[in-house]
Amino acid sequence: MPKMTFIERDGSRREVEAPLGLSVLEIAHKHDVDIEGACEGSLACSTCHVIVDGEWFGKLAGPTEDEEDMLDLAFDLQETSRLGCQLIMTEELDGLVVRLPAGTRNAS
C-alpha cells in the first residue's frame, strides 16, 4: 500500500498508509492527523490546507480555479500550498510529503 508523510505543526513526522483513491484530507482523518476539513471536502473552505514538499509539488496536477480561490483564504499560504481535499492518492504519489501550516482560518 502507498504511504505518505505528514509533518505536523510541532515538526514531528508521521508516515501513514495512504490508500489509493483517498484524498490527503481523508487519509489525515483516517490517521487522526490534525487537519480540520470544515466543509468535508466540498471545496468551500481552506481548513484542509497543506504545504506540499517541493520535491513532490511538480508531480501534482495543477489546482483548479476554484481551489486557487479557496487557497487565497488560507492561513500561512506558501508557494507549494494545496488543499488536501483536492489531492487524491495515486501510485505515483507513493511517498508524498506534506506539512501542516502553522494554523488555519475558516473563512467559508
mmCIF file of C-alpha atoms in Angstrom:
data_model
loop_
_atom_site.group_PDB
_atom_site.id
_atom_site.type_symbol
_atom_site.label_atom_id
_atom_site.label_comp_id
_atom_site.label_asym_id
_atom_site.label_seq_id
_atom_site.Cartn_x
_atom_site.Cartn_y
_atom_site.Cartn_z
ATOM 1 C CA MET A 1 0.000 0.000 0.000
ATOM 2 C CA PRO A 2 1.278 3.509 -0.769
ATOM 3 C CA LYS A 3 2.498 5.634 2.111
ATOM 4 C CA MET A 4 2.705 9.348 2.743
ATOM 5 C CA THR A 5 4.242 11.519 5.432
ATOM 6 C CA PHE A 6 2.615 14.340 7.353
ATOM 7 C CA ILE A 7 4.925 16.851 9.029
ATOM 8 C CA GLU A 8 2.912 18.021 12.000
ATOM 9 C CA ARG A 9 2.873 21.555 13.413
ATOM 10 C CA ASP A 10 5.467 20.607 16.041
ATOM 11 C CA GLY A 11 7.835 19.362 13.309
ATOM 12 C CA SER A 12 7.342 15.657 14.005
ATOM 13 C CA ARG A 13 6.973 13.381 11.007
ATOM 14 C CA ARG A 14 4.246 10.770 10.762
ATOM 15 C CA GLU A 15 4.364 8.194 7.973
ATOM 16 C CA VAL A 16 0.970 6.604 7.346
ATOM 17 C CA GLU A 17 -0.639 4.181 4.930
ATOM 18 C CA ALA A 18 -2.322 6.100 2.121
ATOM 19 C CA PRO A 19 -4.961 4.031 0.306
ATOM 20 C CA LEU A 20 -5.276 4.703 -3.416
ATOM 21 C CA GLY A 21 -8.206 6.930 -4.360
ATOM 22 C CA LEU A 22 -8.487 8.680 -0.984
ATOM 23 C CA SER A 23 -7.750 12.375 -0.638
ATOM 24 C CA VAL A 24 -4.981 13.678 1.616
ATOM 25 C CA LEU A 25 -7.778 15.064 3.823
ATOM 26 C CA GLU A 26 -9.422 11.624 4.110
ATOM 27 C CA ILE A 27 -6.059 9.988 4.817
ATOM 28 C CA ALA A 28 -5.365 12.568 7.532
ATOM 29 C CA HIS A 29 -8.728 11.910 9.186
ATOM 30 C CA LYS A 30 -8.210 8.140 8.953
ATOM 31 C CA HIS A 31 -4.968 8.532 10.958
ATOM 32 C CA ASP A 32 -6.112 11.283 13.370
ATOM 33 C CA VAL A 33 -3.832 13.913 11.817
ATOM 34 C CA ASP A 34 -4.921 17.402 12.919
ATOM 35 C CA ILE A 35 -6.480 18.711 9.689
ATOM 36 C CA GLU A 36 -9.962 20.160 10.084
ATOM 37 C CA GLY A 37 -11.671 19.977 6.678
ATOM 38 C CA ALA A 38 -14.672 22.026 7.857
ATOM 39 C CA CYS A 39 -16.520 21.706 4.531
ATOM 40 C CA GLU A 40 -15.865 17.940 4.400
ATOM 41 C CA GLY A 41 -14.022 18.146 1.102
ATOM 42 C CA SER A 42 -16.605 20.138 -0.849
ATOM 43 C CA LEU A 43 -14.089 22.852 -1.838
ATOM 44 C CA ALA A 44 -15.870 25.513 0.220
ATOM 45 C CA CYS A 45 -13.191 26.355 2.817
ATOM 46 C CA SER A 46 -9.423 26.334 3.258
ATOM 47 C CA THR A 47 -9.131 24.368 6.509
ATOM 48 C CA CYS A 48 -7.527 21.331 4.816
ATOM 49 C CA HIS A 49 -4.649 23.495 3.553
ATOM 50 C CA VAL A 50 -1.346 21.604 3.412
ATOM 51 C CA ILE A 51 2.087 22.626 2.190
ATOM 52 C CA VAL A 52 3.445 20.087 -0.275
ATOM 53 C CA ASP A 53 7.137 19.257 -0.093
ATOM 54 C CA GLY A 54 8.921 20.944 -3.010
ATOM 55 C CA GLU A 55 10.165 17.601 -4.341
ATOM 56 C CA TRP A 56 6.545 16.469 -4.775
ATOM 57 C CA PHE A 57 4.843 19.697 -5.836
ATOM 58 C CA GLY A 58 5.815 19.391 -9.512
ATOM 59 C CA LYS A 59 4.349 15.885 -9.678
ATOM 60 C CA LEU A 60 0.838 17.125 -8.880
ATOM 61 C CA ALA A 61 -1.777 18.211 -11.386
ATOM 62 C CA GLY A 62 -2.311 21.955 -11.135
ATOM 63 C CA PRO A 63 -5.055 23.365 -8.930
ATOM 64 C CA THR A 64 -8.401 24.300 -10.409
ATOM 65 C CA GLU A 65 -9.545 27.915 -10.355
ATOM 66 C CA ASP A 66 -11.951 27.046 -7.507
ATOM 67 C CA GLU A 67 -9.097 25.578 -5.460
ATOM 68 C CA GLU A 68 -6.957 28.655 -6.118
ATOM 69 C CA ASP A 69 -9.832 30.871 -4.913
ATOM 70 C CA MET A 70 -10.060 28.915 -1.651
ATOM 71 C CA LEU A 71 -6.274 28.896 -1.218
ATOM 72 C CA ASP A 72 -6.355 32.700 -1.334
ATOM 73 C CA LEU A 73 -8.189 32.477 2.018
ATOM 74 C CA ALA A 74 -5.705 30.063 3.620
ATOM 75 C CA PHE A 75 -3.562 30.983 6.611
ATOM 76 C CA ASP A 76 0.229 30.631 6.160
ATOM 77 C CA LEU A 77 -0.076 30.343 2.357
ATOM 78 C CA GLN A 78 3.127 29.105 0.670
ATOM 79 C CA GLU A 79 4.243 28.637 -2.931
ATOM 80 C CA THR A 80 3.547 24.894 -2.677
ATOM 81 C CA SER A 81 0.224 25.187 -0.807
ATOM 82 C CA ARG A 82 -2.662 22.954 -1.842
ATOM 83 C CA LEU A 83 -5.969 21.846 -0.378
ATOM 84 C CA GLY A 84 -5.794 18.319 0.994
ATOM 85 C CA CYS A 85 -9.301 17.544 -0.253
ATOM 86 C CA GLN A 86 -8.097 18.046 -3.840
ATOM 87 C CA LEU A 87 -5.025 15.791 -3.664
ATOM 88 C CA ILE A 88 -6.011 12.211 -4.475
ATOM 89 C CA MET A 89 -3.565 9.408 -3.692
ATOM 90 C CA THR A 90 -2.209 7.551 -6.710
ATOM 91 C CA GLU A 91 0.653 5.082 -7.169
ATOM 92 C CA GLU A 92 2.745 7.993 -8.494
ATOM 93 C CA LEU A 93 2.305 9.835 -5.193
ATOM 94 C CA ASP A 94 3.592 6.936 -3.052
ATOM 95 C CA GLY A 95 5.911 8.673 -0.566
ATOM 96 C CA LEU A 96 4.206 12.097 -0.763
ATOM 97 C CA VAL A 97 5.281 14.518 1.977
ATOM 98 C CA VAL A 98 3.059 17.379 3.179
ATOM 99 C CA ARG A 99 3.487 19.823 6.050
ATOM 100 C CA LEU A 100 0.649 21.216 8.108
ATOM 101 C CA PRO A 101 0.535 25.026 8.149
ATOM 102 C CA ALA A 102 1.107 26.970 11.381
ATOM 103 C CA GLY A 103 -2.675 27.378 11.725
ATOM 104 C CA THR A 104 -5.933 27.503 9.800
ATOM 105 C CA ARG A 105 -8.543 30.100 9.052
ATOM 106 C CA ASN A 106 -12.130 29.104 8.409
ATOM 107 C CA ALA A 107 -13.453 31.860 6.178
ATOM 108 C CA SER A 108 -16.190 29.881 4.462
#
